[in-house]
Coordinates of C-alpha atoms in Angstrom, one line a residue:
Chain X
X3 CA 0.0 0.0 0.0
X4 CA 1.6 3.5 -1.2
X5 CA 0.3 5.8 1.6
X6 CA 0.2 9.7 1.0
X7 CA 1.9 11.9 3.6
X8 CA -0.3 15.1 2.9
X9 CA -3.2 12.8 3.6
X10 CA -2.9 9.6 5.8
X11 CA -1.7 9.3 9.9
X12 CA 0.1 6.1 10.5
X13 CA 2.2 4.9 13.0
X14 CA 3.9 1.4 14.0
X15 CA 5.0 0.1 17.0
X16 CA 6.0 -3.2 18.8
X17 CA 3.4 -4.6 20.6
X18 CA 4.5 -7.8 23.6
X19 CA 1.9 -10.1 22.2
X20 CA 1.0 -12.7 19.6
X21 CA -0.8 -11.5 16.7
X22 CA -3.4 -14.0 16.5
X23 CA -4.7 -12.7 20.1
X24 CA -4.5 -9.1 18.9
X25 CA -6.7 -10.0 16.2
X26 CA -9.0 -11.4 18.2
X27 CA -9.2 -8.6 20.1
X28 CA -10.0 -6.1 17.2
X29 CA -12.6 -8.1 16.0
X30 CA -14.4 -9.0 18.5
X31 CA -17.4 -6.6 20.8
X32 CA -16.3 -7.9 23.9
X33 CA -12.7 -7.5 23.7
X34 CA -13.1 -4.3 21.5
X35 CA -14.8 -2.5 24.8
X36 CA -11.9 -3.6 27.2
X37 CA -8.7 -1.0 24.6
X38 CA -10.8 0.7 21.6
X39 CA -10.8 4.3 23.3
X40 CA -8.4 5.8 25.5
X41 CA -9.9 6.0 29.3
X42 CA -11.3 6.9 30.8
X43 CA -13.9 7.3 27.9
X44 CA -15.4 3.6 26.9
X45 CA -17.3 2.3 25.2
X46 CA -21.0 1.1 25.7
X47 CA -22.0 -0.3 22.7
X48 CA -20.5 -2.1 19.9
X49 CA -21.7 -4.3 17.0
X50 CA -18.9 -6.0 14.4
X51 CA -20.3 -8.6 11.7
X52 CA -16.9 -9.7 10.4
X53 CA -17.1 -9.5 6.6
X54 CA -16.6 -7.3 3.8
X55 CA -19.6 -4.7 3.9
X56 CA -20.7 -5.5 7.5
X57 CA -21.4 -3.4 10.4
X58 CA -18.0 -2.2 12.9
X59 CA -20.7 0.1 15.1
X60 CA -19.7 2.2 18.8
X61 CA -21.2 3.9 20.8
X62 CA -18.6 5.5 22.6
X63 CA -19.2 7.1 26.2
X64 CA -17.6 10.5 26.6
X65 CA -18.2 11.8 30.1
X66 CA -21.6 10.9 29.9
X67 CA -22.1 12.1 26.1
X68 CA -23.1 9.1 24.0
X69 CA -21.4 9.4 20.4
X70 CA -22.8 6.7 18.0
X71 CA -20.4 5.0 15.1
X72 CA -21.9 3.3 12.6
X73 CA -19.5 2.4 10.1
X74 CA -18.7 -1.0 7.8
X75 CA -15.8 -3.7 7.4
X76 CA -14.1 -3.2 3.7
X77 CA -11.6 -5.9 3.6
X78 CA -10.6 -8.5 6.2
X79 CA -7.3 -10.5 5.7
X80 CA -7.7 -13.2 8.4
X81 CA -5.2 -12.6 11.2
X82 CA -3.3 -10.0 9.5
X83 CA -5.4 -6.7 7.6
X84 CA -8.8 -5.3 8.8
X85 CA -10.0 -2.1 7.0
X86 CA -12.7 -0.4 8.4
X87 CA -14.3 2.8 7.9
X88 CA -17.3 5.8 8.9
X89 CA -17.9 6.0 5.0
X90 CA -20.7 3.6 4.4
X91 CA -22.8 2.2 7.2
X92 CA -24.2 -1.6 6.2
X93 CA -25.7 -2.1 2.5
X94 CA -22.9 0.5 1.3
X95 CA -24.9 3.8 1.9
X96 CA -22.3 6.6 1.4
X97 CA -22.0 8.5 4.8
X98 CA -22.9 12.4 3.9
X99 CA -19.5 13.1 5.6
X100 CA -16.9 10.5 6.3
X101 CA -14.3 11.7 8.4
X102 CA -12.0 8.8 8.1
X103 CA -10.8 4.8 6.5
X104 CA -8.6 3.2 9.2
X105 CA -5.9 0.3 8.4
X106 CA -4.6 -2.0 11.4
X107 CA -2.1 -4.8 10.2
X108 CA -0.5 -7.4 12.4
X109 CA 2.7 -9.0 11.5
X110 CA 4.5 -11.6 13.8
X111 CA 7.8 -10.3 14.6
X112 CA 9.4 -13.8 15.1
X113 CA 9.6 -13.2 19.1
X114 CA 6.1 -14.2 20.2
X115 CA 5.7 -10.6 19.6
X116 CA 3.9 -8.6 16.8
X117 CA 4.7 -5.5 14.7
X118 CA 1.4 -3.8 14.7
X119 CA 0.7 -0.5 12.1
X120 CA -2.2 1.8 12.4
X121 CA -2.9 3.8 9.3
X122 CA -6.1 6.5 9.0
X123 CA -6.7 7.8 5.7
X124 CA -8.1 11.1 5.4
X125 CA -10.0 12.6 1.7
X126 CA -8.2 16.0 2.7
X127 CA -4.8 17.1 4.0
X128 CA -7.4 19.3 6.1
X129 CA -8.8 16.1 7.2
X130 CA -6.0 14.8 8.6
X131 CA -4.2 17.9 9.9
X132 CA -7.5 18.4 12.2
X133 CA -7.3 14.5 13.3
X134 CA -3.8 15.3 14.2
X135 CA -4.9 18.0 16.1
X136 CA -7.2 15.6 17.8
X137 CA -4.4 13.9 19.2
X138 CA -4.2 11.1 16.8
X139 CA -0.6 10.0 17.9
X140 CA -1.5 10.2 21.5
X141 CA -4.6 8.7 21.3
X142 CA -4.1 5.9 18.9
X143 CA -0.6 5.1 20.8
X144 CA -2.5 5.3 24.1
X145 CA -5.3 2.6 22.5
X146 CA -2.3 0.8 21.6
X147 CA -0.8 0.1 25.1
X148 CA -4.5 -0.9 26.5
X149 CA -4.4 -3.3 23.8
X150 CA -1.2 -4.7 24.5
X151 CA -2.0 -4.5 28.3
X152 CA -5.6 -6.3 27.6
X153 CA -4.5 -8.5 25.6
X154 CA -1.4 -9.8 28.0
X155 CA -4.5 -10.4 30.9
X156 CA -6.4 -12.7 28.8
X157 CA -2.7 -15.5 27.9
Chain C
X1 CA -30.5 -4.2 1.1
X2 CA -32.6 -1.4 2.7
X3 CA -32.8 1.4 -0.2
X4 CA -33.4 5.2 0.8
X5 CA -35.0 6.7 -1.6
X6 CA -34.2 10.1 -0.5
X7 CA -30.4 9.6 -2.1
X8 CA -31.0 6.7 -4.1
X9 CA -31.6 5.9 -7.9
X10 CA -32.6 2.4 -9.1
X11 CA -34.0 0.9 -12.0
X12 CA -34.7 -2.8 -13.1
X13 CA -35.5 -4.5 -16.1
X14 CA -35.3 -8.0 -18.0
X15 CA -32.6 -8.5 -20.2
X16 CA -32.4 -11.7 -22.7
X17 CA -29.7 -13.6 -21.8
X18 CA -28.1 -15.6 -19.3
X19 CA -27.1 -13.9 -16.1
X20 CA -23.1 -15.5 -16.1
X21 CA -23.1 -13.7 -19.9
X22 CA -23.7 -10.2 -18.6
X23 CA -21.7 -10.9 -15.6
X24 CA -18.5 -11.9 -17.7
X25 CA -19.7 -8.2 -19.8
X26 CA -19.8 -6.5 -16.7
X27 CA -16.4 -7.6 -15.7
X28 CA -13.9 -8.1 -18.5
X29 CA -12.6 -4.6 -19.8
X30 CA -12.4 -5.5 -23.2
X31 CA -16.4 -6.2 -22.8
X32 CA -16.9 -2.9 -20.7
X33 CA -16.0 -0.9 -23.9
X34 CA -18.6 -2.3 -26.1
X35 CA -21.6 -1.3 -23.6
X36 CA -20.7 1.1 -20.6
X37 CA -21.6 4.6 -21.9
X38 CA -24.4 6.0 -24.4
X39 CA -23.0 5.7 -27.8
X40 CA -21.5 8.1 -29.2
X41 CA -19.7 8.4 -26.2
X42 CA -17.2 5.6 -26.4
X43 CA -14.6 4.1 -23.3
X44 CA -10.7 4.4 -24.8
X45 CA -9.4 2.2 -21.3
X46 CA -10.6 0.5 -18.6
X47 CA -8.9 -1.7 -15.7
X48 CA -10.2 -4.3 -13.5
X49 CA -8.7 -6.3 -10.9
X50 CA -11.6 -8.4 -9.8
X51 CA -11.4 -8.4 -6.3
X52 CA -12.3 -6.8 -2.8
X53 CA -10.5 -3.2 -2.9
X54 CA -8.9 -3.5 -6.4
X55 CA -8.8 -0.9 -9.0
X56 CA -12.2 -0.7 -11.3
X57 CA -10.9 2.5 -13.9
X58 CA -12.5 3.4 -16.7
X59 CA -11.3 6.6 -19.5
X60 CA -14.6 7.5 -20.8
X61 CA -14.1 9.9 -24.4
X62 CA -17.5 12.2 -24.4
X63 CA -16.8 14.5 -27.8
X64 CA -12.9 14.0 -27.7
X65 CA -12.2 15.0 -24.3
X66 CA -11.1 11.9 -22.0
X67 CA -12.5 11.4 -18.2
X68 CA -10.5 9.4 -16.4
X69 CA -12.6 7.7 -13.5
X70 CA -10.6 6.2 -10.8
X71 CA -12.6 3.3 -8.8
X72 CA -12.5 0.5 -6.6
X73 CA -14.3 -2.7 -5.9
X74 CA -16.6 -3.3 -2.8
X75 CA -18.1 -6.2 -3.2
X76 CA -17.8 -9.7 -5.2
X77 CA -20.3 -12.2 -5.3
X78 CA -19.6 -13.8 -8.1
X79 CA -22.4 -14.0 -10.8
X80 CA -24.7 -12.1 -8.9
X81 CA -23.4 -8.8 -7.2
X82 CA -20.8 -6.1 -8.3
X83 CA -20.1 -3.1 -6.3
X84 CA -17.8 -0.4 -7.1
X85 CA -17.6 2.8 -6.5
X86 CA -15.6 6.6 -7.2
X87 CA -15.2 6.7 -3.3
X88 CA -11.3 4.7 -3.3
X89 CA -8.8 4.7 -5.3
X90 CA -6.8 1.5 -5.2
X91 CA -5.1 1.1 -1.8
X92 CA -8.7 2.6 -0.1
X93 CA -7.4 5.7 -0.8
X94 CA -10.2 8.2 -0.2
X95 CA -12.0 10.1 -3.2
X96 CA -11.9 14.3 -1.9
X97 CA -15.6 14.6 -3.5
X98 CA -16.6 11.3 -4.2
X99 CA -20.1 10.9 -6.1
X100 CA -22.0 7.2 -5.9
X101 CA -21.3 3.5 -5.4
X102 CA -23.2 1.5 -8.0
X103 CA -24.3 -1.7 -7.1
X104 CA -25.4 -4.3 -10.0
X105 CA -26.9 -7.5 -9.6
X106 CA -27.9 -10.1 -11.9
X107 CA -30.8 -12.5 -10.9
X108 CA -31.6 -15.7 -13.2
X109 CA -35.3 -15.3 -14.6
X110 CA -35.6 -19.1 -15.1
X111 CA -36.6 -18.4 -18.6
X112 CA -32.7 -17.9 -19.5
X113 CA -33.1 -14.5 -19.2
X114 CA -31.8 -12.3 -16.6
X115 CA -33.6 -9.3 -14.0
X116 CA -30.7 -6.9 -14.0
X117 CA -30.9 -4.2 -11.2
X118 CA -28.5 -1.4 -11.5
X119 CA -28.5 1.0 -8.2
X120 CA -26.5 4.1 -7.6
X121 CA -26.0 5.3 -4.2
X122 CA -25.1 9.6 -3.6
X123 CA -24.2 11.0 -0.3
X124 CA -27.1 13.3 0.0
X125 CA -30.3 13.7 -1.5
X126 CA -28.4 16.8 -4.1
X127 CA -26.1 14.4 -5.7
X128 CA -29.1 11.8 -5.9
X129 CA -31.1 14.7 -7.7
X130 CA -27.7 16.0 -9.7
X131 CA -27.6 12.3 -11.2
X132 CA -30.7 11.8 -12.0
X133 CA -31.1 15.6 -13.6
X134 CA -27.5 14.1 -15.4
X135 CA -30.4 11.1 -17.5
X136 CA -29.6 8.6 -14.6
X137 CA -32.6 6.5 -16.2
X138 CA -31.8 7.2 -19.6
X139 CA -28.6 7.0 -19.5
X140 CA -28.1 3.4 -17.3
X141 CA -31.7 2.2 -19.5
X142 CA -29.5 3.2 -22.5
X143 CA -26.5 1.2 -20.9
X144 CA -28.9 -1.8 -20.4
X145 CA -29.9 -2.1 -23.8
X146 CA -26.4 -2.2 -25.1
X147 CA -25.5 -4.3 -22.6
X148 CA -28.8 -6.8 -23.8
X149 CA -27.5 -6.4 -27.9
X150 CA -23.6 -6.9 -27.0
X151 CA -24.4 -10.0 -25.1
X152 CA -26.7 -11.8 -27.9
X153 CA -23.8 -10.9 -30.3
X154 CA -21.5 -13.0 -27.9
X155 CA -23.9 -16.4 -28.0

């Protein structure tokens, strides 16, 4: 994948965990509750049907604000590549404004360990400039170390 | 599917012949040429990699002056449903000003004809009316009957 720096936020980084479990973890309600947003918001709600064009719903819980997700799975790669996104919700109806496509590879770094890369693609360098303002490093990295953290509880 | 009629256009209508014939049409490039826009207007190139997120390009000629359309594919099921849309590029690359996913399906009439539904799916209720102001129906009914002559010359 050729990624374009005026549009796309990515970052990669070592996670103490085998991929197969961090897989399972991104794909599944249950688990997804327990790492996808950075606490203390959570997440109430969520609703995944793992396939090309179905549902990855939240409902995310921000001090008390309820902020609903609906969004759809574009390609799955068992294990290694999901590709989600706000652009479509289920039976591909365009979103009126997407904000973003998100990429999240797993790759077994030979240790027990995996090399996990999060990628968000934006339509407009003024797209992802504002999710960088959001904190996108912060708060993807910070979702990154409750995964790695939730997933170590459950071996 | 769950259609909205508020940004949605949709036609269907029998064709005569089999519904793997006008799948193969709908799939092949060097077929796409020979049906895809109102004549006079012709298609000079067109790419397809047949698969979840590859490319699905076409360069349409209107009057000398070449379009490129950049696309990718949603959604395979082989023989029955093809989804593509303006909204990627290859590499889920997200269109700035993306316009409609199209969604075609083929549905054997048990007669050895086929019920062909073409849908086209806008962001917003003004893109739906835009396309259809554009001779959505003519145009795509125009598309179906060269797609219905182009066929029987290929039995």
């Amino acid at each position: 994948m050729k990624l374009d720096p005026k549009t796309d936020l990515t970052f990669t980084r070592k996670i103490n965990a085998p991929k197969e479990l961090l897989w399972e973890c991104w794909t599944t309600p249950k688990h997804i509750k327990n790492f996808f947003v950075p606490k203390p918001h959570s997440i109430d709600a969520c609703e995944i049907d793992l396939r090309v064009g179905g549902k990855f719903n939240t409902t995310m819980n921000v001090e008390g604000n309820l902020m609903e997700n609906e969004g759809v799975i574009l390609e799955v790669i068992d294990g290694e590549r999901l590709v989600f996104t706000d652009t479509y919700s289920e039976g591909w109806k365009p979103a009126a404004d997407p904000f973003m496509t998100a990429i999240v590879e797993f790759a077994d770094d030979g240790k027990g360990g995996t090399i996990y890369t999060a990628t968000a693609r934006h339509r407009s360098p003024e797209a992802r400039q504002r999710h960088e303002d959001m904190g996108f490093y912060d708060g993807w990295g910070t979702v990154a170390a409750q995964l790695e953290e939730y997933a170590q509880s459950l071996k």
